[in-house]
CSV table of C-alpha atoms and ligand atoms in Angstrom, one decimal:
chain,number,residue,atom,x,y,z
A,1,MET,CA,-44.6,-12.1,-5.4
A,2,ASP,CA,-48.0,-12.0,-3.9
A,3,GLU,CA,-50.0,-12.4,-7.2
A,4,ILE,CA,-52.4,-14.6,-9.2
A,5,ARG,CA,-52.3,-14.7,-12.9
A,6,ILE,CA,-55.7,-15.2,-14.6
A,7,THR,CA,-56.7,-15.9,-18.2
A,8,GLY,CA,-60.2,-14.8,-18.8
A,9,GLY,CA,-62.7,-14.8,-21.6
A,10,VAL,CA,-64.7,-18.0,-20.8
A,11,PRO,CA,-68.0,-18.4,-19.2
A,12,LEU,CA,-67.9,-20.3,-15.9
A,13,TYR,CA,-69.8,-23.5,-15.7
A,14,GLY,CA,-70.0,-25.9,-12.8
A,15,THR,CA,-70.8,-26.5,-9.2
A,16,VAL,CA,-69.1,-25.3,-5.9
A,17,GLN,CA,-69.8,-25.3,-2.2
A,18,VAL,CA,-69.9,-22.1,-0.2
A,19,GLN,CA,-67.4,-22.0,2.7
A,20,GLY,CA,-68.3,-21.1,6.3
A,21,SER,CA,-69.0,-17.3,7.0
A,22,LYS,CA,-65.9,-15.3,8.1
A,23,ASN,CA,-68.2,-12.5,9.7
A,24,ALA,CA,-70.1,-15.1,11.5
A,25,ALA,CA,-67.1,-17.2,12.7
A,26,LEU,CA,-65.0,-14.3,14.0
A,27,PRO,CA,-67.6,-13.1,16.7
A,28,MET,CA,-68.3,-16.7,17.7
A,29,MET,CA,-64.7,-17.3,18.3
A,30,ALA,CA,-64.6,-14.3,20.6
A,31,ALA,CA,-67.7,-15.5,22.4
A,32,SER,CA,-65.8,-18.8,23.1
A,33,LEU,CA,-63.8,-16.7,25.6
A,34,LEU,CA,-66.9,-16.4,27.7
A,35,HIS,CA,-66.8,-20.1,28.8
A,36,ARG,CA,-63.9,-21.5,30.8
A,37,GLY,CA,-63.8,-24.7,28.9
A,38,VAL,CA,-64.0,-26.0,25.2
A,39,SER,CA,-66.3,-24.7,22.5
A,40,VAL,CA,-66.5,-26.2,18.9
A,41,LEU,CA,-67.2,-24.3,15.7
A,42,ARG,CA,-68.0,-26.8,12.9
A,43,GLY,CA,-67.5,-25.8,9.2
A,44,CYS,CA,-65.3,-23.0,10.2
A,45,PRO,CA,-63.4,-21.3,7.2
A,46,ARG,CA,-59.7,-21.7,7.2
A,47,ILE,CA,-58.7,-18.3,6.1
A,48,ALA,CA,-56.2,-15.7,7.3
A,49,ASP,CA,-58.6,-13.6,9.5
A,50,VAL,CA,-59.8,-16.8,11.5
A,51,PHE,CA,-56.1,-17.8,11.9
A,52,CYS,CA,-55.4,-14.2,13.3
A,53,MET,CA,-58.3,-14.5,15.7
A,54,GLU,CA,-57.0,-17.9,16.6
A,55,GLU,CA,-53.6,-16.4,17.4
A,56,ILE,CA,-55.1,-13.7,19.7
A,57,LEU,CA,-57.0,-16.4,21.5
A,58,GLN,CA,-53.8,-18.5,22.0
A,59,ALA,CA,-51.9,-15.3,23.1
A,60,LEU,CA,-54.5,-15.0,25.8
A,61,GLY,CA,-53.9,-18.5,26.9
A,62,ALA,CA,-56.5,-20.6,24.9
A,63,VAL,CA,-55.6,-23.8,23.4
A,64,THR,CA,-57.0,-24.3,19.8
A,65,TRP,CA,-57.0,-27.2,17.4
A,66,TRP,CA,-58.7,-28.1,14.2
A,67,ASN,CA,-60.2,-31.4,13.0
A,68,GLY,CA,-60.8,-30.6,9.2
A,69,HIS,CA,-63.1,-27.6,9.3
A,70,ASP,CA,-64.1,-28.0,12.9
A,71,LEU,CA,-62.4,-25.6,15.2
A,72,TYR,CA,-61.9,-26.5,18.8
A,73,LEU,CA,-61.3,-23.6,21.4
A,74,ASP,CA,-60.3,-24.6,25.0
A,75,CYS,CA,-60.5,-21.4,26.9
A,76,THR,CA,-60.2,-22.9,30.3
A,77,GLU,CA,-56.7,-21.1,30.9
A,78,ALA,CA,-57.3,-18.1,28.7
A,79,ASP,CA,-57.0,-15.5,31.3
A,80,GLY,CA,-54.8,-13.0,29.6
A,81,THR,CA,-56.2,-9.5,29.5
A,82,GLU,CA,-54.2,-7.7,26.9
A,83,ILE,CA,-54.2,-7.7,23.0
A,84,SER,CA,-51.5,-6.1,21.4
A,85,GLY,CA,-51.8,-3.6,18.6
A,86,SER,CA,-49.8,-6.0,16.4
A,87,TYR,CA,-53.2,-8.0,16.2
A,88,THR,CA,-55.6,-5.3,16.3
A,89,GLY,CA,-53.7,-3.4,13.7
A,90,ARG,CA,-53.9,-6.4,11.5
A,91,MET,CA,-57.6,-7.3,12.1
A,92,ARG,CA,-60.1,-4.6,13.1
A,93,SER,CA,-62.7,-6.9,14.3
A,94,SER,CA,-60.5,-7.9,17.1
A,95,VAL,CA,-61.9,-4.9,19.0
A,96,ILE,CA,-65.0,-6.7,19.9
A,97,LEU,CA,-62.8,-8.8,22.5
A,98,LEU,CA,-62.7,-5.8,24.6
A,99,GLY,CA,-66.3,-6.5,25.9
A,100,VAL,CA,-65.2,-10.1,26.2
A,101,LEU,CA,-62.3,-9.5,28.3
A,102,LEU,CA,-64.6,-7.4,30.6
A,103,GLY,CA,-67.2,-10.1,30.6
A,104,ARG,CA,-64.5,-12.8,31.6
A,105,ASN,CA,-62.1,-10.8,33.7
A,106,GLY,CA,-63.5,-7.5,34.7
A,107,HIS,CA,-60.8,-5.6,32.8
A,108,GLY,CA,-58.7,-5.6,29.6
A,109,ARG,CA,-56.3,-3.5,27.5
A,110,LEU,CA,-56.5,-3.4,23.6
A,111,GLY,CA,-54.2,-1.9,21.0
A,112,TYR,CA,-55.9,0.5,18.6
A,113,PRO,CA,-57.5,-1.2,15.6
A,114,GLY,CA,-55.7,-0.1,12.6
A,115,GLY,CA,-57.4,2.0,9.8
A,116,CYS,CA,-58.0,0.5,6.5
A,117,VAL,CA,-58.6,1.7,2.9
A,118,ILE,CA,-62.3,1.4,2.9
A,119,GLY,CA,-63.0,4.1,5.5
A,120,ARG,CA,-61.8,5.5,8.8
A,121,ARG,CA,-63.7,3.0,10.8
A,122,PRO,CA,-64.0,4.6,14.2
A,123,ILE,CA,-65.0,2.6,17.4
A,124,ASP,CA,-66.8,5.3,19.3
A,125,LEU,CA,-70.0,3.2,19.1
A,126,HIS,CA,-68.2,0.2,20.8
A,127,LEU,CA,-66.9,2.3,23.6
A,128,TYR,CA,-70.4,4.0,24.0
A,129,ALA,CA,-72.0,0.6,24.5
A,130,LEU,CA,-69.4,-0.7,27.0
A,131,ARG,CA,-69.7,2.7,29.1
A,132,GLU,CA,-73.5,2.1,29.2
A,133,LEU,CA,-72.8,-1.3,30.8
A,134,GLY,CA,-70.5,0.1,33.4
A,135,ALA,CA,-67.0,0.1,31.9
A,136,ASP,CA,-64.5,2.7,32.7
A,137,LEU,CA,-62.4,3.4,29.6
A,138,LEU,CA,-59.2,5.1,29.3
A,139,GLU,CA,-58.2,6.0,25.7
A,140,GLY,CA,-54.5,6.2,26.0
A,141,PRO,CA,-51.9,6.9,23.1
A,142,PHE,CA,-51.4,3.2,22.4
A,143,PHE,CA,-54.0,1.3,24.3
A,144,ILE,CA,-57.5,1.4,25.3
A,145,SER,CA,-57.9,0.2,28.8
A,146,ALA,CA,-61.1,-1.0,30.2
A,147,GLU,CA,-62.1,-1.6,33.8
A,148,CYS,CA,-65.3,-2.7,35.6
A,149,GLY,CA,-66.2,-4.2,38.9
A,150,ASN,CA,-68.9,-6.1,37.3
A,151,LEU,CA,-70.7,-5.0,34.1
A,152,HIS,CA,-74.2,-4.2,34.8
A,153,GLY,CA,-77.3,-4.2,32.4
A,154,GLY,CA,-78.3,-1.0,30.8
A,155,THR,CA,-80.0,0.5,27.9
A,156,ILE,CA,-78.0,1.1,24.7
A,157,VAL,CA,-79.4,3.3,22.1
A,158,PHE,CA,-77.2,3.3,18.9
A,159,PRO,CA,-77.4,6.6,16.9
A,160,GLY,CA,-76.3,4.6,13.8
A,161,LYS,CA,-76.3,0.9,12.9
A,162,SER,CA,-72.9,-0.8,13.5
A,163,VAL,CA,-72.3,-4.6,13.1
A,164,GLY,CA,-69.2,-4.7,15.3
A,165,ALA,CA,-70.7,-2.4,18.0
A,166,ALA,CA,-73.8,-4.5,18.2
A,167,GLU,CA,-71.7,-7.6,18.7
A,168,GLN,CA,-69.5,-5.7,21.3
A,169,ALA,CA,-72.7,-4.9,23.2
A,170,ILE,CA,-74.2,-8.3,23.0
A,171,LEU,CA,-70.9,-10.1,24.1
A,172,ALA,CA,-70.4,-7.8,27.0
A,173,ALA,CA,-74.0,-8.0,28.1
A,174,VAL,CA,-74.5,-11.9,28.3
A,175,LEU,CA,-72.7,-12.0,31.7
A,176,ALA,CA,-73.5,-8.6,33.0
A,177,HIS,CA,-75.7,-8.3,36.1
A,178,GLY,CA,-79.2,-7.4,35.0
A,179,GLU,CA,-81.0,-6.7,31.9
A,180,THR,CA,-79.7,-4.9,28.8
A,181,VAL,CA,-81.9,-3.3,26.1
A,182,ILE,CA,-80.2,-2.6,22.8
A,183,GLU,CA,-82.1,-0.2,20.6
A,184,ASN,CA,-81.3,0.5,16.9
A,185,CYS,CA,-79.4,-2.8,16.8
A,186,ALA,CA,-77.8,-3.7,13.6
A,187,CYS,CA,-79.8,-6.7,12.0
A,188,GLU,CA,-77.0,-8.4,9.8
A,189,PRO,CA,-77.4,-12.2,9.8
A,190,GLU,CA,-73.9,-12.6,11.5
A,191,ILE,CA,-75.5,-10.9,14.7
A,192,LEU,CA,-78.5,-13.3,14.7
A,193,TRP,CA,-75.9,-16.2,14.3
A,194,LEU,CA,-73.9,-14.9,17.2
A,195,CYS,CA,-76.9,-14.7,19.3
A,196,ARG,CA,-77.9,-18.3,18.5
A,197,PHE,CA,-74.4,-19.3,19.4
A,198,LEU,CA,-74.5,-17.6,22.6
A,199,ARG,CA,-78.0,-19.1,23.4
A,200,CYS,CA,-76.7,-22.5,22.7
A,201,MET,CA,-74.0,-21.6,25.5
A,202,GLY,CA,-76.9,-20.5,27.8
A,203,ALA,CA,-77.4,-16.9,27.2
A,204,ASP,CA,-80.7,-15.3,27.7
A,205,ILE,CA,-81.2,-13.3,24.5
A,206,ARG,CA,-84.5,-12.2,22.8
A,207,GLY,CA,-85.2,-10.2,19.6
A,208,GLU,CA,-82.0,-11.0,17.7
A,209,GLY,CA,-82.3,-10.2,14.0
A,210,THR,CA,-84.4,-7.2,14.9
A,211,GLU,CA,-83.5,-3.5,15.9
A,212,ARG,CA,-84.5,-4.3,19.6
A,213,VAL,CA,-82.5,-6.9,21.5
A,214,ILE,CA,-83.1,-7.7,25.2
A,215,ILE,CA,-80.4,-9.6,27.2
A,216,ARG,CA,-80.8,-10.9,30.7
A,217,GLY,CA,-77.4,-11.5,32.0
A,218,VAL,CA,-76.7,-15.0,33.4
A,219,GLU,CA,-74.0,-16.2,35.9
A,220,ILE,CA,-72.2,-18.7,33.6
A,221,LEU,CA,-72.0,-19.7,30.1
A,222,GLU,CA,-71.4,-23.3,29.0
A,223,GLY,CA,-69.3,-24.5,25.9
A,224,GLY,CA,-71.0,-24.0,22.6
A,225,ASP,CA,-70.9,-26.7,19.8
A,226,PHE,CA,-72.3,-25.0,16.7
A,227,GLN,CA,-72.3,-25.1,12.7
A,228,VAL,CA,-70.9,-22.0,11.3
A,229,PRO,CA,-73.5,-20.7,8.5
A,230,PRO,CA,-72.4,-20.5,4.9
A,231,ASP,CA,-71.0,-17.1,3.8
A,232,ARG,CA,-73.4,-14.9,2.1
A,233,ILE,CA,-70.7,-12.6,0.7
A,234,VAL,CA,-68.6,-15.4,-0.8
A,235,ALA,CA,-72.0,-16.7,-2.2
A,236,GLY,CA,-72.6,-13.3,-3.6
A,237,THR,CA,-69.2,-13.0,-5.0
A,238,TYR,CA,-69.6,-16.2,-6.8
A,239,LEU,CA,-72.8,-15.1,-8.4
A,240,CYS,CA,-71.1,-12.0,-9.5
A,241,ALA,CA,-68.4,-14.1,-11.3
A,242,CYS,CA,-71.1,-16.1,-13.0
A,243,ALA,CA,-72.9,-12.9,-14.2
A,244,ALA,CA,-69.6,-11.2,-15.2
A,245,THR,CA,-68.6,-14.3,-17.4
A,246,ARG,CA,-72.3,-15.0,-18.5
A,247,GLY,CA,-71.9,-18.4,-17.2
A,248,LYS,CA,-74.1,-20.9,-15.4
A,249,ILE,CA,-73.2,-22.2,-11.9
A,250,VAL,CA,-74.6,-24.1,-9.1
A,251,LEU,CA,-74.0,-23.1,-5.4
A,252,GLU,CA,-74.4,-26.2,-3.2
A,253,ASN,CA,-75.5,-24.5,-0.1
A,254,ALA,CA,-76.0,-20.8,-0.7
A,255,PRO,CA,-77.9,-18.9,2.0
A,256,GLU,CA,-80.1,-17.3,-0.4
A,257,GLY,CA,-82.5,-16.1,2.4
A,258,GLU,CA,-79.7,-13.8,3.4
A,259,LEU,CA,-79.1,-12.4,-0.1
A,260,GLU,CA,-82.5,-11.1,-1.0
A,261,ALA,CA,-81.4,-7.6,-1.8
A,262,PHE,CA,-78.5,-8.8,-3.9
A,263,LEU,CA,-80.8,-11.3,-5.7
A,264,GLU,CA,-83.2,-8.6,-6.6
A,265,VAL,CA,-80.3,-6.7,-8.3
A,266,TYR,CA,-79.2,-9.9,-9.9
A,267,ARG,CA,-82.7,-10.3,-11.4
A,268,LYS,CA,-82.7,-6.8,-12.5
A,269,ILE,CA,-79.6,-7.1,-14.6
A,270,GLY,CA,-80.9,-10.1,-16.3
A,271,GLY,CA,-79.5,-12.8,-14.1
A,272,GLN,CA,-81.7,-15.8,-13.4
A,273,TYR,CA,-81.7,-18.2,-10.6
A,274,LYS,CA,-83.8,-20.9,-8.9
A,275,VAL,CA,-83.4,-22.7,-5.7
A,276,LYS,CA,-83.9,-26.5,-6.0
A,277,SER,CA,-83.3,-29.0,-2.9
A,278,GLY,CA,-80.9,-26.6,-1.2
A,279,LYS,CA,-78.9,-25.6,-4.2
A,280,LEU,CA,-78.9,-22.1,-5.9
A,281,ILE,CA,-78.8,-22.6,-9.7
A,282,ALA,CA,-77.8,-19.5,-11.4
A,283,ASP,CA,-77.7,-18.4,-15.1
A,284,GLY,CA,-75.8,-15.4,-15.9
A,285,SER,CA,-76.1,-15.8,-19.8
A,286,GLY,CA,-78.9,-13.1,-20.0
A,287,VAL,CA,-77.1,-10.5,-18.0
A,288,ARG,CA,-77.3,-7.3,-19.9
A,289,PHE,CA,-79.2,-4.6,-18.1
A,290,PRO,CA,-77.4,-1.8,-16.4
A,291,VAL,CA,-78.4,-0.5,-12.9
A,292,PRO,CA,-79.5,3.4,-13.1
A,293,TYR,CA,-79.1,3.7,-9.3
A,294,LEU,CA,-78.2,1.6,-6.4
A,295,GLU,CA,-77.4,2.4,-2.9
A,296,THR,CA,-75.7,0.1,-0.4
A,297,ALA,CA,-77.4,-0.1,2.9
A,298,VAL,CA,-77.5,-1.9,6.3
A,299,TYR,CA,-79.2,-5.2,6.3
A,300,PRO,CA,-81.6,-6.1,4.6
A,301,GLY,CA,-80.4,-3.5,2.1
A,302,PHE,CA,-77.9,-4.1,-0.7
A,303,PRO,CA,-74.6,-5.3,1.3
A,304,THR,CA,-71.7,-3.1,1.0
A,305,ASP,CA,-69.4,-6.1,0.9
A,306,LEU,CA,-70.8,-7.0,-2.6
A,307,GLN,CA,-70.5,-3.4,-3.9
A,308,SER,CA,-67.0,-4.0,-5.5
A,309,PRO,CA,-67.9,-7.4,-7.0
A,310,LEU,CA,-71.2,-5.8,-8.5
A,311,MET,CA,-69.2,-2.9,-10.0
A,312,THR,CA,-67.2,-5.4,-11.9
A,313,VAL,CA,-70.3,-7.0,-13.4
A,314,LEU,CA,-71.6,-3.6,-14.3
A,315,ALA,CA,-68.4,-2.8,-16.2
A,316,THR,CA,-69.3,-5.7,-18.4
A,317,ILE,CA,-72.8,-4.5,-19.1
A,318,PRO,CA,-73.4,-1.8,-21.8
A,319,GLY,CA,-75.0,1.3,-20.5
A,320,LYS,CA,-74.7,3.6,-17.5
A,321,SER,CA,-74.9,2.5,-14.0
A,322,HIS,CA,-74.7,4.3,-10.9
A,323,ILE,CA,-73.8,3.1,-7.3
A,324,ARG,CA,-73.8,5.1,-4.0
A,325,GLU,CA,-71.8,3.6,-1.3
A,326,MET,CA,-73.5,4.6,1.9
A,327,ILE,CA,-71.6,2.6,4.5
A,328,PHE,CA,-68.1,3.2,4.1
A,329,GLU,CA,-66.6,6.6,2.8
A,330,ASP,CA,-63.8,5.2,0.7
A,331,ARG,CA,-64.8,1.8,-0.9
A,332,PHE,CA,-64.3,2.4,-4.6
A,333,LYS,CA,-60.6,1.6,-4.7
A,334,ILE,CA,-61.0,-0.9,-7.4
A,335,ALA,CA,-62.3,1.6,-9.8
A,336,GLU,CA,-59.0,2.9,-11.1
A,337,GLU,CA,-57.9,-0.7,-11.4
A,338,LEU,CA,-60.8,-1.7,-13.5
A,339,ASN,CA,-60.1,1.3,-15.7
A,340,ARG,CA,-56.6,0.1,-16.3
A,341,MET,CA,-58.3,-3.0,-17.8
A,342,GLY,CA,-60.4,-0.8,-20.1
A,343,ALA,CA,-63.4,0.0,-18.0
A,344,ALA,CA,-65.0,3.6,-17.6
A,345,VAL,CA,-65.7,4.2,-13.9
A,346,ALA,CA,-65.8,7.8,-12.6
A,347,VAL,CA,-65.8,8.3,-8.8
A,348,CYS,CA,-66.7,11.3,-6.7
A,349,GLY,CA,-67.0,10.9,-3.0
A,350,ARG,CA,-69.6,8.2,-2.3
A,351,ASP,CA,-70.9,8.0,-6.0
A,352,ALA,CA,-69.4,5.7,-8.8
A,353,TRP,CA,-70.7,6.0,-12.3
A,354,ILE,CA,-69.9,3.1,-14.5
A,355,ASP,CA,-70.1,3.5,-18.4
A,356,GLY,CA,-70.3,-0.2,-18.9
A,357,GLY,CA,-69.9,-2.6,-21.9
A,358,ARG,CA,-66.5,-1.5,-22.9
A,359,HIS,CA,-64.2,-4.7,-23.6
A,360,LEU,CA,-62.1,-5.6,-20.7
A,361,LEU,CA,-58.5,-6.4,-21.4
A,362,GLY,CA,-56.0,-8.3,-19.2
A,363,ALA,CA,-53.6,-6.0,-17.4
A,364,GLU,CA,-51.4,-5.8,-14.1
A,365,VAL,CA,-53.8,-4.6,-11.3
A,366,CYS,CA,-53.5,-4.3,-7.6
A,367,ALA,CA,-55.8,-5.2,-4.8
A,368,ARG,CA,-55.7,-3.1,-1.7
A,369,GLU,CA,-58.3,-4.9,0.4
A,370,LEU,CA,-60.6,-8.0,0.6
A,371,ARG,CA,-63.6,-7.5,-1.4
A,372,GLY,CA,-61.9,-5.2,-3.9
A,373,GLY,CA,-59.3,-8.0,-4.5
A,374,ALA,CA,-62.0,-10.6,-5.2
A,375,ALA,CA,-63.8,-8.2,-7.6
A,376,LEU,CA,-60.6,-7.6,-9.5
A,377,MET,CA,-60.3,-11.6,-10.0
A,378,LEU,CA,-63.8,-11.5,-11.3
A,379,ALA,CA,-62.8,-8.8,-13.7
A,380,ALA,CA,-59.8,-10.9,-14.8
A,381,LEU,CA,-62.2,-13.8,-15.5
A,382,ALA,CA,-64.4,-11.5,-17.8
A,383,ALA,CA,-61.6,-9.8,-19.5
A,384,SER,CA,-59.7,-11.2,-22.5
A,385,GLY,CA,-56.0,-12.2,-22.1
A,386,GLU,CA,-54.0,-12.5,-18.9
A,387,THR,CA,-54.3,-10.4,-15.8
A,388,ALA,CA,-51.9,-10.2,-12.8
A,389,VAL,CA,-53.8,-9.5,-9.6
A,390,ARG,CA,-51.4,-8.3,-7.0
A,391,GLY,CA,-52.1,-8.3,-3.4
A,392,TYR,CA,-53.7,-11.6,-3.6
A,393,SER,CA,-53.0,-12.0,0.2
A,394,TYR,CA,-55.9,-9.6,0.9
A,395,VAL,CA,-58.5,-12.0,-0.9
A,396,CYS,CA,-57.1,-14.9,1.3
A,397,ARG,CA,-58.3,-13.1,4.5
A,398,GLY,CA,-61.9,-14.0,3.5
A,399,TYR,CA,-62.0,-16.6,0.8
A,400,GLU,CA,-60.7,-19.9,1.7
A,401,HIS,CA,-60.3,-21.5,-1.8
A,402,ILE,CA,-61.4,-19.0,-4.3
A,403,CYS,CA,-58.9,-20.1,-6.8
A,404,GLU,CA,-59.7,-23.6,-6.5
A,405,ASP,CA,-63.4,-22.7,-6.8
A,406,LEU,CA,-62.9,-20.5,-9.8
A,407,ALA,CA,-60.9,-23.2,-11.5
A,408,ALA,CA,-63.5,-25.8,-10.7
A,409,LEU,CA,-65.9,-23.6,-12.6
A,410,GLY,CA,-63.5,-23.4,-15.5
A,411,GLY,CA,-61.5,-20.4,-14.7
A,412,ARG,CA,-57.8,-20.4,-15.7
A,413,LEU,CA,-55.7,-19.3,-12.8
A,414,LYS,CA,-52.0,-19.8,-11.7
A,415,LYS,CA,-50.0,-18.6,-8.8
A,416,ASP,CA,-46.8,-16.7,-9.4
A,417,THR,CA,-45.0,-19.6,-8.4
A,418,GLY,CA,-46.1,-21.0,-11.7
A,419,ASN,CA,-48.2,-23.9,-10.6
A,420,TYR,CA,-51.8,-23.9,-11.9
A,421,PHE,CA,-54.9,-24.3,-9.9
A,422,TYR,CA,-57.0,-27.0,-11.0
A,423,GLY,CA,-60.7,-27.4,-10.2
A,424,LYS,CA,-61.9,-29.4,-7.1
A,425,ASN,CA,-64.4,-30.9,-9.5
A,426,THR,CA,-62.1,-31.7,-12.6
A,427,ASP,CA,-59.9,-34.7,-12.9
A,428,GLN,CA,-56.1,-34.0,-13.0
B,501,EPZ,C1,-68.6,-5.4,9.6
B,501,EPZ,O1,-67.6,-4.3,9.8
B,501,EPZ,C2,-67.9,-6.4,8.7
B,501,EPZ,N1,-66.8,-6.9,9.3
B,501,EPZ,C3,-67.6,-5.7,7.2
B,501,EPZ,O2,-67.2,-6.7,6.5
B,501,EPZ,C4,-68.9,-5.1,6.8
B,501,EPZ,O3,-68.6,-4.4,5.5
B,501,EPZ,C5,-69.5,-4.1,7.8
B,501,EPZ,O4,-69.8,-4.9,9.1
B,501,EPZ,C6,-70.8,-3.6,7.4
B,501,EPZ,O5,-71.7,-4.6,7.1
B,501,EPZ,C7,-66.9,-8.0,10.1
B,501,EPZ,O6,-67.9,-8.4,10.5
B,501,EPZ,C8,-65.6,-8.6,10.6
B,501,EPZ,P1,-69.8,-1.4,10.9
B,501,EPZ,P2,-67.7,-3.4,11.1
B,501,EPZ,O7,-69.3,-1.1,12.5
B,501,EPZ,O8,-68.5,-4.0,12.1
B,501,EPZ,C9,-69.3,3.3,11.3
B,501,EPZ,C10,-65.6,-7.7,5.0
B,501,EPZ,O9,-65.2,-7.3,3.8
B,501,EPZ,N2,-68.9,3.0,12.7
B,501,EPZ,O10,-71.2,-1.9,10.6
B,501,EPZ,O11,-66.5,-2.7,11.3
B,501,EPZ,C11,-68.3,2.7,10.3
B,501,EPZ,O12,-67.3,3.7,10.1
B,501,EPZ,C12,-65.8,-6.5,6.0
B,501,EPZ,O13,-65.8,-8.8,5.4
B,501,EPZ,C13,-68.8,4.2,13.5
B,501,EPZ,O14,-68.9,5.4,12.9
B,501,EPZ,O15,-68.8,-2.3,10.3
B,501,EPZ,C14,-69.0,2.6,9.0
B,501,EPZ,O16,-69.2,3.7,8.4
B,501,EPZ,C15,-65.4,-5.1,5.4
B,501,EPZ,N3,-68.4,4.0,14.7
B,501,EPZ,C16,-70.5,2.1,9.6
B,501,EPZ,O17,-70.4,2.5,11.0
B,501,EPZ,C17,-68.3,2.8,15.3
B,501,EPZ,O18,-68.0,2.7,16.5
B,501,EPZ,C18,-70.7,0.6,9.4
B,501,EPZ,O19,-69.5,0.0,10.1
B,501,EPZ,C19,-68.4,1.7,14.5
B,501,EPZ,C20,-68.7,1.8,13.2
């Protein structure tokens, strides 16, 4: 059975490293296809979504290999132009490869990205961007087909912010003929990192990290050799684990500069932290203040990916908290699971009201997506007794060693196979 059993009730103490960023690594892997040679992503997380993207690139003809956490991508022969729905259905972010296939080959076909439990997740903004750069798109029953002689520069004015659509536009524009201006571009750090990676390959990009990005197409891109940045969402998840258990932890390499909105809330609930010689030292022992109202927002606002982990923390804090989820229309799936553990979370549309401070008890709960699954693991650590978290494989999509890390911090976890997880930092 795909489950983790966690015995909670103890504060977390200790030190862990933060893995490489899933959401930075995936678009960088896509970008490697824009060079007919080898690129290297150092410190790349070994997680299910990265392995899925690796399989897709291999299916297109790339040769890939690992040396520890360094991922080598040789795209010399990667001239495939079709990505089946078996991949795009598994991992929605593969849709950004359509622009890459156009940039490399002038045409491409992609199975439709699957829906997911957090929302409909349409791709209209992706297709709008590609059309503005000269692509002819045919939306068939099973595939989206794209053709273009050569992509040309254009002006893309996004009506709403989309991380993936911005990555799509940037990946398609770097080899297009002429200049592309992207207005109302999403400003998430992962987009800034993608632009830095592309620039190290020879792309001409200005304004990354702002709402206006200007790209001058170049003839050719060289191979990139780049360090994947630490994962801000994993760091935030571990800080929520510290808060939920009232513990004290040290994150060796947390990107605190990318977590400002989250850390502001962390302080508001009574959490404390300081940054000292590159380490983020957090103290969750004073966590006790509810959050009367919080909205998730595009960067630099409170990240939607930390909404579920925060909900778990708020369930442990006496008083009434209120979260409004502004990015995805259905991202409160864990509420009913938390309620099975004794929490009191009421959901209506985009609003969740948490009547916190009730004693959480171990139960059998079910994860149905990545961040909700991680949040249920945190709830299990805060609860008394044993909790079985089913659907652990969702968590493995984005967290490389969450069990080992939580065990290193004193958490008591075991896989359904019966073997226990031991902390990386503890002797066994
Ligand atoms: C990225 O998804 C991340 N995934 C998500 O992280 C993250 O939650 C999201 O950005 C928001 O920050 C990756 O980077 C792989 P969007 P993405 O396009 O690009 C609507 C995780 O847990 N929209 O910014 O799919 C969409 O429905 C994942 O790591 C359109 O309407 O998110 C949503 O309401 C979950 N049309 C909003 O925009 C489009 O064409 C934001 O979505 C595209 C998006």
